[in-house]
PDB file of N, CA and C in Angstrom:
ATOM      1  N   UNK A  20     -10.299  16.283  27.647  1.00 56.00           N
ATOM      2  CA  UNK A  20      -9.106  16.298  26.816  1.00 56.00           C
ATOM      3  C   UNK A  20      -8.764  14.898  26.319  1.00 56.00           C
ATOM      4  N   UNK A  21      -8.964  13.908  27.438  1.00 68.00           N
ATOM      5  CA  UNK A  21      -8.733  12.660  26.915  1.00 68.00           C
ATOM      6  C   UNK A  21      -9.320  12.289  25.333  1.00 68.00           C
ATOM      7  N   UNK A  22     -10.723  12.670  25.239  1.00 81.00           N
ATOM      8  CA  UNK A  22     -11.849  12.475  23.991  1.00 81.00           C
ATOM      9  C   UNK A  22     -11.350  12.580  23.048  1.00 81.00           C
ATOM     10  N   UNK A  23     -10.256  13.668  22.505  1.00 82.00           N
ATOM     11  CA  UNK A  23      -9.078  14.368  21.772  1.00 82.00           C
ATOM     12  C   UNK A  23      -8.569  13.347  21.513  1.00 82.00           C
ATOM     13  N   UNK A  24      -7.592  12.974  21.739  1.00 85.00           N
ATOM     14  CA  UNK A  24      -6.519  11.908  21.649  1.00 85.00           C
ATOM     15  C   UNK A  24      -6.830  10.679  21.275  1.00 85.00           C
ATOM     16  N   UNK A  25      -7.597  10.014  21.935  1.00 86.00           N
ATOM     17  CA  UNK A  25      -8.398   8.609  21.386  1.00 86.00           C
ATOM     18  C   UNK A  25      -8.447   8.688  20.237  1.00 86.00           C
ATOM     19  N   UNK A  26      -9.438   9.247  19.513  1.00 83.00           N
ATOM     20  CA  UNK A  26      -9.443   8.471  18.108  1.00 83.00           C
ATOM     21  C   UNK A  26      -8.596   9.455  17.462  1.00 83.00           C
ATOM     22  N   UNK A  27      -7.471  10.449  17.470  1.00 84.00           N
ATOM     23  CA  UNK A  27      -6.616  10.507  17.022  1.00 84.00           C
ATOM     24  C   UNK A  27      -5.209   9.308  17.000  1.00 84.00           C
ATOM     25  N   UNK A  28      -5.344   8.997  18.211  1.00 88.00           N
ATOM     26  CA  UNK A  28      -4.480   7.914  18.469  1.00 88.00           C
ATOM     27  C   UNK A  28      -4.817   6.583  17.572  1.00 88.00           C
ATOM     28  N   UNK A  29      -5.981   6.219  17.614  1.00 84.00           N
ATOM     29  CA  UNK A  29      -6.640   4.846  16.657  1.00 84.00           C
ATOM     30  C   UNK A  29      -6.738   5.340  15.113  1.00 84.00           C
ATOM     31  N   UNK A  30      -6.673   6.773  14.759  1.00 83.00           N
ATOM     32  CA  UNK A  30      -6.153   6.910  13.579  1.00 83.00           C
ATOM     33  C   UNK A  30      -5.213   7.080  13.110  1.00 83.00           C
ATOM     34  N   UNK A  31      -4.174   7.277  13.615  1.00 87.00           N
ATOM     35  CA  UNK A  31      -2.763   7.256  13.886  1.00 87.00           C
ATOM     36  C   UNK A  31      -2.716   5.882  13.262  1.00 87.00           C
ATOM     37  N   UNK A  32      -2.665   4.717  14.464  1.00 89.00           N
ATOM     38  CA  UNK A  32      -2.277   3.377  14.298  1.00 89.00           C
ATOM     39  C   UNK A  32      -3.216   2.586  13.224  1.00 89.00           C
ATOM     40  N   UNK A  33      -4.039   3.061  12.681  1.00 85.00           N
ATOM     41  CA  UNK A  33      -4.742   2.116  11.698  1.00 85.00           C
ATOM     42  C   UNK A  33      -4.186   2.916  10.245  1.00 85.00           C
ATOM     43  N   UNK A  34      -3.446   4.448  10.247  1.00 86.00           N
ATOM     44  CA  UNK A  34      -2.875   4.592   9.448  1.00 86.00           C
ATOM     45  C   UNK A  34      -1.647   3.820   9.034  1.00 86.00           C
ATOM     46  N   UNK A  35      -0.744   3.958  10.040  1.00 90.00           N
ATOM     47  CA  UNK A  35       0.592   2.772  10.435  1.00 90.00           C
ATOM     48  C   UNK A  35       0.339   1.481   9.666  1.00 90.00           C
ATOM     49  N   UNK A  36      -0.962   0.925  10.237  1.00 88.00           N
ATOM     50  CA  UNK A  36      -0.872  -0.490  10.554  1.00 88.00           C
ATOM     51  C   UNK A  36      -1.456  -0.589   8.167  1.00 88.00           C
ATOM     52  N   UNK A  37      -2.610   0.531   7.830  1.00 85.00           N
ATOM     53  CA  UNK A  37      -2.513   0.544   6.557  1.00 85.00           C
ATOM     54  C   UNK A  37      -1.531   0.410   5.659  1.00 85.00           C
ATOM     55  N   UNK A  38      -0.545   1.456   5.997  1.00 88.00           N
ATOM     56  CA  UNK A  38       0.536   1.606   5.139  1.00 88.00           C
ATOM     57  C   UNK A  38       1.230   0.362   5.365  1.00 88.00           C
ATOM     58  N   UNK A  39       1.897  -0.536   6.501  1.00 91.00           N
ATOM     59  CA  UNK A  39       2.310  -1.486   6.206  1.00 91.00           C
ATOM     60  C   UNK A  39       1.628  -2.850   5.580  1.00 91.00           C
ATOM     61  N   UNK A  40       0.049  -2.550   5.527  1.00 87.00           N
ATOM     62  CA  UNK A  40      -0.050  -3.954   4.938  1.00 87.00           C
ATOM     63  C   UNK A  40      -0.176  -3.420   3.193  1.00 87.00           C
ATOM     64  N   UNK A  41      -0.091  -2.501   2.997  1.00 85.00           N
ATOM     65  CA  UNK A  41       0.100  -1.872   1.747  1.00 85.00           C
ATOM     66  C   UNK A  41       1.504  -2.372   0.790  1.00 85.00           C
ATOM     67  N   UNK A  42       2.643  -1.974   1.850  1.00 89.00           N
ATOM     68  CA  UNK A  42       3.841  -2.307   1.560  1.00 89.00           C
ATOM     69  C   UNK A  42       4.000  -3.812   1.572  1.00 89.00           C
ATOM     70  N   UNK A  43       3.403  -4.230   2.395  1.00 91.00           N
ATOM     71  CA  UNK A  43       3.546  -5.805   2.177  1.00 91.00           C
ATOM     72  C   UNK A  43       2.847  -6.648   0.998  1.00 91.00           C
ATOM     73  N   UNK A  44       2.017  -6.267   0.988  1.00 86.00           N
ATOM     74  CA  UNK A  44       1.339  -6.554  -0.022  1.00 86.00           C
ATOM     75  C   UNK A  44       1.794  -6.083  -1.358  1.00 86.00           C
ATOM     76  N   UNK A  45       2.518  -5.106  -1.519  1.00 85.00           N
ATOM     77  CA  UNK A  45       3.131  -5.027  -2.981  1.00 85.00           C
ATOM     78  C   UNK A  45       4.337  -5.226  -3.156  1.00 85.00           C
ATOM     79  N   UNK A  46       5.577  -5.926  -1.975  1.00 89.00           N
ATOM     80  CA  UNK A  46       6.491  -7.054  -2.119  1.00 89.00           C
ATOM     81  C   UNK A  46       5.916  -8.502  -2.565  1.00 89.00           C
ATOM     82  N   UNK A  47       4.602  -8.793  -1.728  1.00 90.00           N
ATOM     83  CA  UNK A  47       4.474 -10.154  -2.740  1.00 90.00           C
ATOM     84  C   UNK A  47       3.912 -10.006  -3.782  1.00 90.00           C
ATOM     85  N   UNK A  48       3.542  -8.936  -4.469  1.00 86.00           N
ATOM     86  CA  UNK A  48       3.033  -8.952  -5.693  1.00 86.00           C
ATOM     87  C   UNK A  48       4.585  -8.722  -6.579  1.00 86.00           C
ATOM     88  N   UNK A  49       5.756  -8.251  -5.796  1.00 86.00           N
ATOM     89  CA  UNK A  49       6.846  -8.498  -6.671  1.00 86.00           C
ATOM     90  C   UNK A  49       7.568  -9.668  -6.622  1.00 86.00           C
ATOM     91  N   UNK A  50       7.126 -10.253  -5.710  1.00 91.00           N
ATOM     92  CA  UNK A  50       7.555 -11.952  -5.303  1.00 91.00           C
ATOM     93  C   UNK A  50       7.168 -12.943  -6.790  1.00 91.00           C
ATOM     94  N   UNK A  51       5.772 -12.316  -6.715  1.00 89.00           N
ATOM     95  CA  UNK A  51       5.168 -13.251  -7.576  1.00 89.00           C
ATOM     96  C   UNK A  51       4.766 -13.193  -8.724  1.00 89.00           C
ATOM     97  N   UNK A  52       5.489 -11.891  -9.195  1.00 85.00           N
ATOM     98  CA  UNK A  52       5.585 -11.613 -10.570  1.00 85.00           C
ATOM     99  C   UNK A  52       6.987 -12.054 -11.119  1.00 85.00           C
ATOM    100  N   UNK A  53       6.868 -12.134 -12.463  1.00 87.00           N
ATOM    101  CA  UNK A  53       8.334 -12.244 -13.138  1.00 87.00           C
ATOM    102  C   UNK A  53       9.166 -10.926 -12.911  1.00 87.00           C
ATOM    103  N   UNK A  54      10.244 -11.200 -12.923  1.00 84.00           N
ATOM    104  CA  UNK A  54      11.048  -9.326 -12.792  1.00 84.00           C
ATOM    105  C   UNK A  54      10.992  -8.731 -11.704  1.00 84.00           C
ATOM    106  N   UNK A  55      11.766  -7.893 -11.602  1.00 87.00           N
ATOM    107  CA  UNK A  55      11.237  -6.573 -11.024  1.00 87.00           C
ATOM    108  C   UNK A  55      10.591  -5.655 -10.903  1.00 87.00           C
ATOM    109  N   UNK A  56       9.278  -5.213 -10.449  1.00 85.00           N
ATOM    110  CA  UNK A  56       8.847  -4.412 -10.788  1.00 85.00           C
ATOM    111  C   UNK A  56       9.058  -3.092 -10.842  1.00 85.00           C
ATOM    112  N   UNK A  57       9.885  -2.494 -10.051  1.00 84.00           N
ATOM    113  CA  UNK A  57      10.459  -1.435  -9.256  1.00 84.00           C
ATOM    114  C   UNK A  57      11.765  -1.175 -10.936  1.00 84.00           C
ATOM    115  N   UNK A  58      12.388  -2.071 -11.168  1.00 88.00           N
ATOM    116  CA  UNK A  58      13.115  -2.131 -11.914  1.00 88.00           C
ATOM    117  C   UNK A  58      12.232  -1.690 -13.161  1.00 88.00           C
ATOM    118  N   UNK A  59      11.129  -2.526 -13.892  1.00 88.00           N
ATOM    119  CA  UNK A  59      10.633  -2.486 -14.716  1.00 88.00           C
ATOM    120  C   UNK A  59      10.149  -1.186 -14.839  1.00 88.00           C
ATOM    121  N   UNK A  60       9.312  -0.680 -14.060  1.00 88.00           N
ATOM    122  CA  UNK A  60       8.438   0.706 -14.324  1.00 88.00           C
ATOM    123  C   UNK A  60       9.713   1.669 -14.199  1.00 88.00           C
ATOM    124  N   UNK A  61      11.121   2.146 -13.138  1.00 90.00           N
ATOM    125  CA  UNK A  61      11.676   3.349 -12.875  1.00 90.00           C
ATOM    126  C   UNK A  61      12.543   3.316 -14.081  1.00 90.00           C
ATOM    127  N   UNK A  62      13.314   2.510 -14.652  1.00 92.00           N
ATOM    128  CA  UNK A  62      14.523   1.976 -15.127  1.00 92.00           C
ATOM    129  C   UNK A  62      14.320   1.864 -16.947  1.00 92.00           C
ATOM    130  N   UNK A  63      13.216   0.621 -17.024  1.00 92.00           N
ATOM    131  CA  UNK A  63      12.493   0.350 -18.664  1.00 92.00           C
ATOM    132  C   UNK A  63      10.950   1.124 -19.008  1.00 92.00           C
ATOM    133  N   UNK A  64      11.093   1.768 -18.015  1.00 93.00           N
ATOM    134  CA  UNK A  64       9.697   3.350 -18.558  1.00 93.00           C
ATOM    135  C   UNK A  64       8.515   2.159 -19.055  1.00 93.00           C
ATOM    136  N   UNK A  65       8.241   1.013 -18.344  1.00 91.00           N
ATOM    137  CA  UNK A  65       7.040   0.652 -18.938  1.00 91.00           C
ATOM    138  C   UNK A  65       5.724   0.800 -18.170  1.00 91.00           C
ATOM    139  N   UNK A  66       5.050   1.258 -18.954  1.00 94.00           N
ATOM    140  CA  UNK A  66       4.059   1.588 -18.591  1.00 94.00           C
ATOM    141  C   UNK A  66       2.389   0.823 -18.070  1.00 94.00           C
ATOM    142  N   UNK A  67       2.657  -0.211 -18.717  1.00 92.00           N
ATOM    143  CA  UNK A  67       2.078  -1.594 -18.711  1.00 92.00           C
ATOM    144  C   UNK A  67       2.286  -2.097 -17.020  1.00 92.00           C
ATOM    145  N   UNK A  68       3.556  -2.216 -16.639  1.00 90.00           N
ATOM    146  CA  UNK A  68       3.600  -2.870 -15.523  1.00 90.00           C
ATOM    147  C   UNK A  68       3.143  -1.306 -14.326  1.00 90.00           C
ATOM    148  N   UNK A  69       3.542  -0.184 -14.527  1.00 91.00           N
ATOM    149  CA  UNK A  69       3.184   0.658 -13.549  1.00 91.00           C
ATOM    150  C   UNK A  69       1.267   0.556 -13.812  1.00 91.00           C
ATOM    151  N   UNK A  70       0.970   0.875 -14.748  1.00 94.00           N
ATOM    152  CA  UNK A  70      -0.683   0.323 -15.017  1.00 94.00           C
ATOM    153  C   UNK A  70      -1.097  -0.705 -13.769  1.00 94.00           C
ATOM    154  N   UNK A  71      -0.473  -1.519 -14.010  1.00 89.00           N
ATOM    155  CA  UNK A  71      -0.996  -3.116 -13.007  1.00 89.00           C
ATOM    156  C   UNK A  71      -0.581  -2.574 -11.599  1.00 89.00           C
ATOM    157  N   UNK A  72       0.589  -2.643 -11.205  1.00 88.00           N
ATOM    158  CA  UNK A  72       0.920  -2.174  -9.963  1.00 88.00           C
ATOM    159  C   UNK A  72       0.330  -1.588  -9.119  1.00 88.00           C
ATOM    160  N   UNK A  73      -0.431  -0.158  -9.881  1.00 90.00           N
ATOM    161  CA  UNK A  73      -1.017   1.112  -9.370  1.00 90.00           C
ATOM    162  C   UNK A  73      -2.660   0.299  -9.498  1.00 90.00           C
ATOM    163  N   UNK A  74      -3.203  -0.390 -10.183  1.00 92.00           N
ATOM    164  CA  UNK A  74      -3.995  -1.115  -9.869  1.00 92.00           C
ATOM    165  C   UNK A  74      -4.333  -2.226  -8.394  1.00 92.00           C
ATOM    166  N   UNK A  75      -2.844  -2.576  -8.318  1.00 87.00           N
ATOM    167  CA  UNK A  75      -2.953  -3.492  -7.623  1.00 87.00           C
ATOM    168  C   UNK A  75      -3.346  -2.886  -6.324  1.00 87.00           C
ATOM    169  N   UNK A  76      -2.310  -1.500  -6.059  1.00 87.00           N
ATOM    170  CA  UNK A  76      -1.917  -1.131  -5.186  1.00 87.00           C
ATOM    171  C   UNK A  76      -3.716  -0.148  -4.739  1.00 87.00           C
ATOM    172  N   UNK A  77      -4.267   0.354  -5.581  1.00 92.00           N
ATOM    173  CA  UNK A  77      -5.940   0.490  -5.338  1.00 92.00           C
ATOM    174  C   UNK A  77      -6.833  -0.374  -4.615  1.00 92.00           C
ATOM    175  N   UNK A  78      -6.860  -1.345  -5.228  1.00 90.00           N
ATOM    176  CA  UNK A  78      -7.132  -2.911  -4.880  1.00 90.00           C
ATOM    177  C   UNK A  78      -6.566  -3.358  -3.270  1.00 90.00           C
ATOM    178  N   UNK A  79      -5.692  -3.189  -3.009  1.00 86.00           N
ATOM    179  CA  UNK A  79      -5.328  -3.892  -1.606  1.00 86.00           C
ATOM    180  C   UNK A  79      -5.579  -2.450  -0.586  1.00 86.00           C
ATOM    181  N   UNK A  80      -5.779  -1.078  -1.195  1.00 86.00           N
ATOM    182  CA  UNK A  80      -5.821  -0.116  -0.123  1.00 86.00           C
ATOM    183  C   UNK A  80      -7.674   0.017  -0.017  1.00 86.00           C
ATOM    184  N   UNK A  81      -8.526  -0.655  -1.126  1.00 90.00           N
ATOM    185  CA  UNK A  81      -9.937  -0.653  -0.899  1.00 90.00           C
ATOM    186  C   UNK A  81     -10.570  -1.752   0.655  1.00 90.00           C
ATOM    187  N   UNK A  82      -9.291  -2.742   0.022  1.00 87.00           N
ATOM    188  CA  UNK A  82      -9.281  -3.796   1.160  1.00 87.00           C
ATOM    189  C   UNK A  82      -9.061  -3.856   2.628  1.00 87.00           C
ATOM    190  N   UNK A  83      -8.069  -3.032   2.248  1.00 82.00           N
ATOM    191  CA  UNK A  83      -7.613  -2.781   3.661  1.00 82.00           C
ATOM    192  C   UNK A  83      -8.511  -1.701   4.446  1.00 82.00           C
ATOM    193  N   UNK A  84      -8.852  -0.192   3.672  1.00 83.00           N
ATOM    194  CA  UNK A  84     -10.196   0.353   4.276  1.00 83.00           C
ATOM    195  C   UNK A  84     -10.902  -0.165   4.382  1.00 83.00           C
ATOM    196  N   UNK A  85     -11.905  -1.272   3.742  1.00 87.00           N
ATOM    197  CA  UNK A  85     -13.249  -2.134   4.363  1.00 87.00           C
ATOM    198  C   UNK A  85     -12.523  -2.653   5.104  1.00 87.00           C
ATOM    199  N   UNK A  86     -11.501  -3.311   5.624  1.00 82.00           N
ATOM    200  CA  UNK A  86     -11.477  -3.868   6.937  1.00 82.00           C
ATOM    201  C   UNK A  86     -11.471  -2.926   8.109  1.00 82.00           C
ATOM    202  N   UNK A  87     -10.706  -2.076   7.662  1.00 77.00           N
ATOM    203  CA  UNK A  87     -10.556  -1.172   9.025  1.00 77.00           C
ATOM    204  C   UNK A  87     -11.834  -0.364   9.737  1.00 77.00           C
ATOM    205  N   UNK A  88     -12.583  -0.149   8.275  1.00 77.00           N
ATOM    206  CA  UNK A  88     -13.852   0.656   8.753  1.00 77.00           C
ATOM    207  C   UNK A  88     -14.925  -0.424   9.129  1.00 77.00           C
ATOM    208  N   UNK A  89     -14.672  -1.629   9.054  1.00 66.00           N
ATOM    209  CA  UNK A  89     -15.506  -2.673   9.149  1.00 66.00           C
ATOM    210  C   UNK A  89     -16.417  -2.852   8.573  1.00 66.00           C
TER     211      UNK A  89
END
């Protein structure tokens, strides 16, 4: 039964530990952009900045799977 749990448990926490470097990673991409982005895409419907974002946000979750899967 133990066998079970293990790598449910390590997929659990490398999900966790994904999603937050996800989220972190797309505060400093609003750090370090001009504006808001959150503002820009929900608020001024542009489409340009959700384009990049959703790029970005591909980009750091490819990253973060090659690390995790090693």
């Amino acid at each position: 039964m133990d066998t079970i749990w293990t790598p449910l448990l390590s997929s659990l926490i490398f999900a966790g530990v994904g999603i937050v470097a996800l989220v972190v990673g797309f505060a400093v991409l609003d750090l370090l952009t001009p504006g808001k982005l959150w503002q820009e895409i929900n608020e001024k419907q542009n489409n340009a900045v959700a384009i990049f974002a959703g790029a970005v946000a591909i980009a750091l979750a490819i990253i973060i799977a090659a690390a995790i899967h090693g």
